[in-house]
Amino acid sequence: MRSATPFLIAGLLVATSAGLVFADGDHAQIERGRYLVSAGDCYACHTADPSKPFAGGRPLQTPFGAIYSANITPDRQTGIGAWSDDDFYRAMHEGVSANGERLYPAFPYPYYTHVTRGDVLAIRAYLQTLEPIANAPPRNKLPFPLSERAVMRPWNWMFFDDGAFHPDPSKSASWNRGAYLVEGLGHCGACHTPKNVLGADMDDKALAGGTIENWFAPNLGADLRTGLGGWSEADVIDYLKTGRNSHDSATGPMSEVIQYSTSQLNDEDLHAVAAYLKDLPGEAGRVPSSASGQQTSSSGLSGSGEAIFLDQCSTCHRSNGEGTPTVFPPLKGNANVQQADATTVIRVILQGARTTPTDARPTPFSMPAFDWKLSDAQIAAVATYVRTAWGNVAESVSADDVGKLRRTLHAKAE
Amino acid sequence: MEKIALSRRQILAGGAAAAVVATERPASAHSIKGEVPWAPSQADAPHAIDPGGYIFFTPQEAALIEAAVARLIPADDLGPGAKELGVPTFLDRQLAGEYGRAERWYMLGPWRQGSDNQGYQSRLTPAQLYRYAIKQLDAHVSSIKDGRRFANLATEDQDALLSDLEAGKVDLGGVSGKAFFDLLLQNTIEGFFADPIYGGNRNMEAWRMIGFPGARYDYRDFVAKHGERFPLPPVGLQGRPAWSSKG
């Protein structure tokens, strides 16, 4: 009790200063903040232990090392309870902590910089209502010199443009709302935009698909084969709201995004996001790239690939690759299957996958793992088969690709 | 005639061994609340037998078992027999494992004569029963065939002996010859048709013989193809040769 008393007093002081009884305006602001916190999917990264929501400490695996998320509860010592509104706005807007330290862009301030001050303060108001939890995240595991936060100064100079979102007057209000959500709080590009060697977005390939934590976040451009070209706006909305549509089911990191963020968006915002995404350019509208879009004829492995598919996969995905839409994803025409980078296909065959439960579709379906059963060569063969059968077009997968990912995932699990 | 004499100490020792094995495994039953649990790379994978020589059978026991299963399912013009397809190895691994130890069965008294439809009634575990019955059978053969062993008899004589066992004409030192015959026949059929992962049914030959397509669970593509032959070859838990083919 001796040590708890100061905490209690501190808690009371915070509560008093925030106003124990909220005026109507405060309540509306806090509720808006709650909604925006969902839109930003803050929970997913800032929660390591579900019993300590928003208390941080979740390791984010970057190519440079593990970065631990911050405690954003109002705890004054370990959280952000002692921050001023201006401190919080500066962190969101410029990536600078209250103590002046540079934050790493694993905290997606290059996106959050587009969020309006009003929205930032609403988020702040909501976070202040959370239960303060004392939890100091572990030290980041970054090699020198990246461990020095000062390295973010030149990085920011090269890659970071702070600034408010500027609406495009030639587009609809809904499109602009979608752009604001996608490019701002939604920070979709954090996964879906490829990164340069310094971990910054390649702006000429915005949302064209990126590698993250041994997954490949697919292309969101207008490409028919690899992007959202074959999806209607309603398909995009279904996917974001329920986790599934007739083309595919979400799994991997997108599960969390749907569970904590997009399934919580209102229909108006979902329409806006869909309108903006469906207006993105495809490969043809971007700078031409020599690496992608290459067709490779099916390799000699596809004989065994077809045999494995018929024996192991066709019960759910059907021998014609059409699956059972919204239950078992079709592989024919599936964009995830045909990405230039086959990481996701290989990973799902190795480890299995589970769809995300949402209010609209509460029962998740799972695909079994095959890593105990199929060799690297066999997984390469069946991955190549699904990438080239039924009119699908993508490069073949080698046993080497499978072996590398198998070893990486195995090492990660230990 | 040797009488079967299981002492209380042996039964207790057997029970203690079973208890030790049981504590090594996590409890198999547990309740699930909320979300159905799922984790990447989780699989209830079947355990393939270790290839190689016998673990349970001594060379003499193996000789009798090989000879006996070769008479129960002999090689003929339809295809290879139980011996060729690895049934002795299947039996060996089963008897060396939890089946042999009767791990999942109630094995305490009362010891009354059960009826046929009441299942396994012996107070011996299958491993103990095989070991004891094989020894008794060879002793029986030796006494009526000038010291020869079952494995060295002509096939006609082996058939005659097996028929006598089946007809209940041979007592194996307190164990019913028919009980042993029935168990051996049942286990031989199991080994002959079980998935090759367990040691028998090598290369799925037994399945090929009867046209069983193996571990498949979806035939919707073929439902409407009346009168046509199912085109796919059998597949086992470890796949089929085409999974590793090039081309």
mmCIF file of C-alpha atoms in Angstrom, chain A residues 259 300-301 303-304 307-308 310-312 314-315 318-319 350-354 357 366-367 369 371-374 378, chain B residues 35-43 45-46 215-218 220-221 232 235 237-238 240 242-247:
data_model
loop_
_atom_site.group_PDB
_atom_site.id
_atom_site.type_symbol
_atom_site.label_atom_id
_atom_site.label_comp_id
_atom_site.label_asym_id
_atom_site.label_seq_id
_atom_site.Cartn_x
_atom_site.Cartn_y
_atom_site.Cartn_z
ATOM 1 C CA GLN A 259 -10.339 -7.061 -36.589
ATOM 2 C CA GLY A 300 8.832 -28.968 -65.014
ATOM 3 C CA LEU A 301 7.687 -29.171 -61.402
ATOM 4 C CA GLY A 303 3.450 -32.355 -62.820
ATOM 5 C CA SER A 304 4.038 -33.087 -59.162
ATOM 6 C CA ALA A 307 -0.755 -34.224 -58.233
ATOM 7 C CA ILE A 308 -0.258 -32.616 -54.808
ATOM 8 C CA LEU A 310 -5.491 -32.699 -56.507
ATOM 9 C CA ASP A 311 -4.732 -34.870 -53.465
ATOM 10 C CA GLN A 312 -4.300 -32.187 -50.798
ATOM 11 C CA SER A 314 -8.736 -29.558 -54.237
ATOM 12 C CA THR A 315 -11.263 -30.588 -51.614
ATOM 13 C CA ARG A 318 -11.725 -27.300 -55.951
ATOM 14 C CA SER A 319 -9.891 -28.885 -58.876
ATOM 15 C CA LEU A 350 3.912 -24.042 -44.932
ATOM 16 C CA GLN A 351 2.104 -22.860 -41.817
ATOM 17 C CA GLY A 352 -1.564 -22.883 -42.737
ATOM 18 C CA ALA A 353 -3.756 -19.859 -42.214
ATOM 19 C CA ARG A 354 -6.861 -18.690 -40.446
ATOM 20 C CA PRO A 357 -13.380 -13.464 -37.098
ATOM 21 C CA SER A 366 -8.589 -22.347 -41.031
ATOM 22 C CA MET A 367 -6.310 -24.014 -43.529
ATOM 23 C CA ALA A 369 -0.255 -26.518 -42.150
ATOM 24 C CA ASP A 371 5.240 -28.021 -43.405
ATOM 25 C CA TRP A 372 5.285 -31.340 -41.493
ATOM 26 C CA LYS A 373 4.238 -33.223 -44.568
ATOM 27 C CA LEU A 374 5.567 -31.663 -47.765
ATOM 28 C CA GLN A 378 6.884 -30.377 -53.117
ATOM 29 C CA GLU B 35 -12.388 -18.578 -29.943
ATOM 30 C CA VAL B 36 -11.334 -21.840 -31.492
ATOM 31 C CA PRO B 37 -7.589 -21.887 -30.904
ATOM 32 C CA TRP B 38 -5.317 -21.779 -33.933
ATOM 33 C CA ALA B 39 -1.581 -21.398 -34.298
ATOM 34 C CA PRO B 40 0.662 -21.480 -37.350
ATOM 35 C CA SER B 41 2.326 -24.802 -38.190
ATOM 36 C CA GLN B 42 0.119 -26.663 -35.766
ATOM 37 C CA ALA B 43 -0.559 -30.215 -36.900
ATOM 38 C CA ALA B 45 0.796 -35.278 -37.454
ATOM 39 C CA PRO B 46 0.695 -39.077 -37.636
ATOM 40 C CA ALA B 215 -6.829 -41.116 -48.084
ATOM 41 C CA ARG B 216 -9.038 -38.954 -50.301
ATOM 42 C CA TYR B 217 -12.099 -37.199 -49.033
ATOM 43 C CA ASP B 218 -13.723 -35.459 -51.929
ATOM 44 C CA ARG B 220 -17.539 -34.255 -56.223
ATOM 45 C CA ASP B 221 -15.703 -34.055 -59.551
ATOM 46 C CA LEU B 232 -6.664 -41.256 -59.696
ATOM 47 C CA VAL B 235 -2.661 -41.743 -52.094
ATOM 48 C CA LEU B 237 -0.684 -40.004 -45.653
ATOM 49 C CA GLN B 238 2.814 -39.515 -47.057
ATOM 50 C CA ARG B 240 2.161 -40.956 -53.680
ATOM 51 C CA ALA B 242 3.687 -38.598 -58.437
ATOM 52 C CA TRP B 243 4.236 -35.989 -55.680
ATOM 53 C CA SER B 244 7.941 -36.267 -56.287
ATOM 54 C CA SER B 245 7.949 -36.754 -60.048
ATOM 55 C CA LYS B 246 9.535 -34.279 -62.407
ATOM 56 C CA GLY B 247 7.467 -33.414 -65.403
#
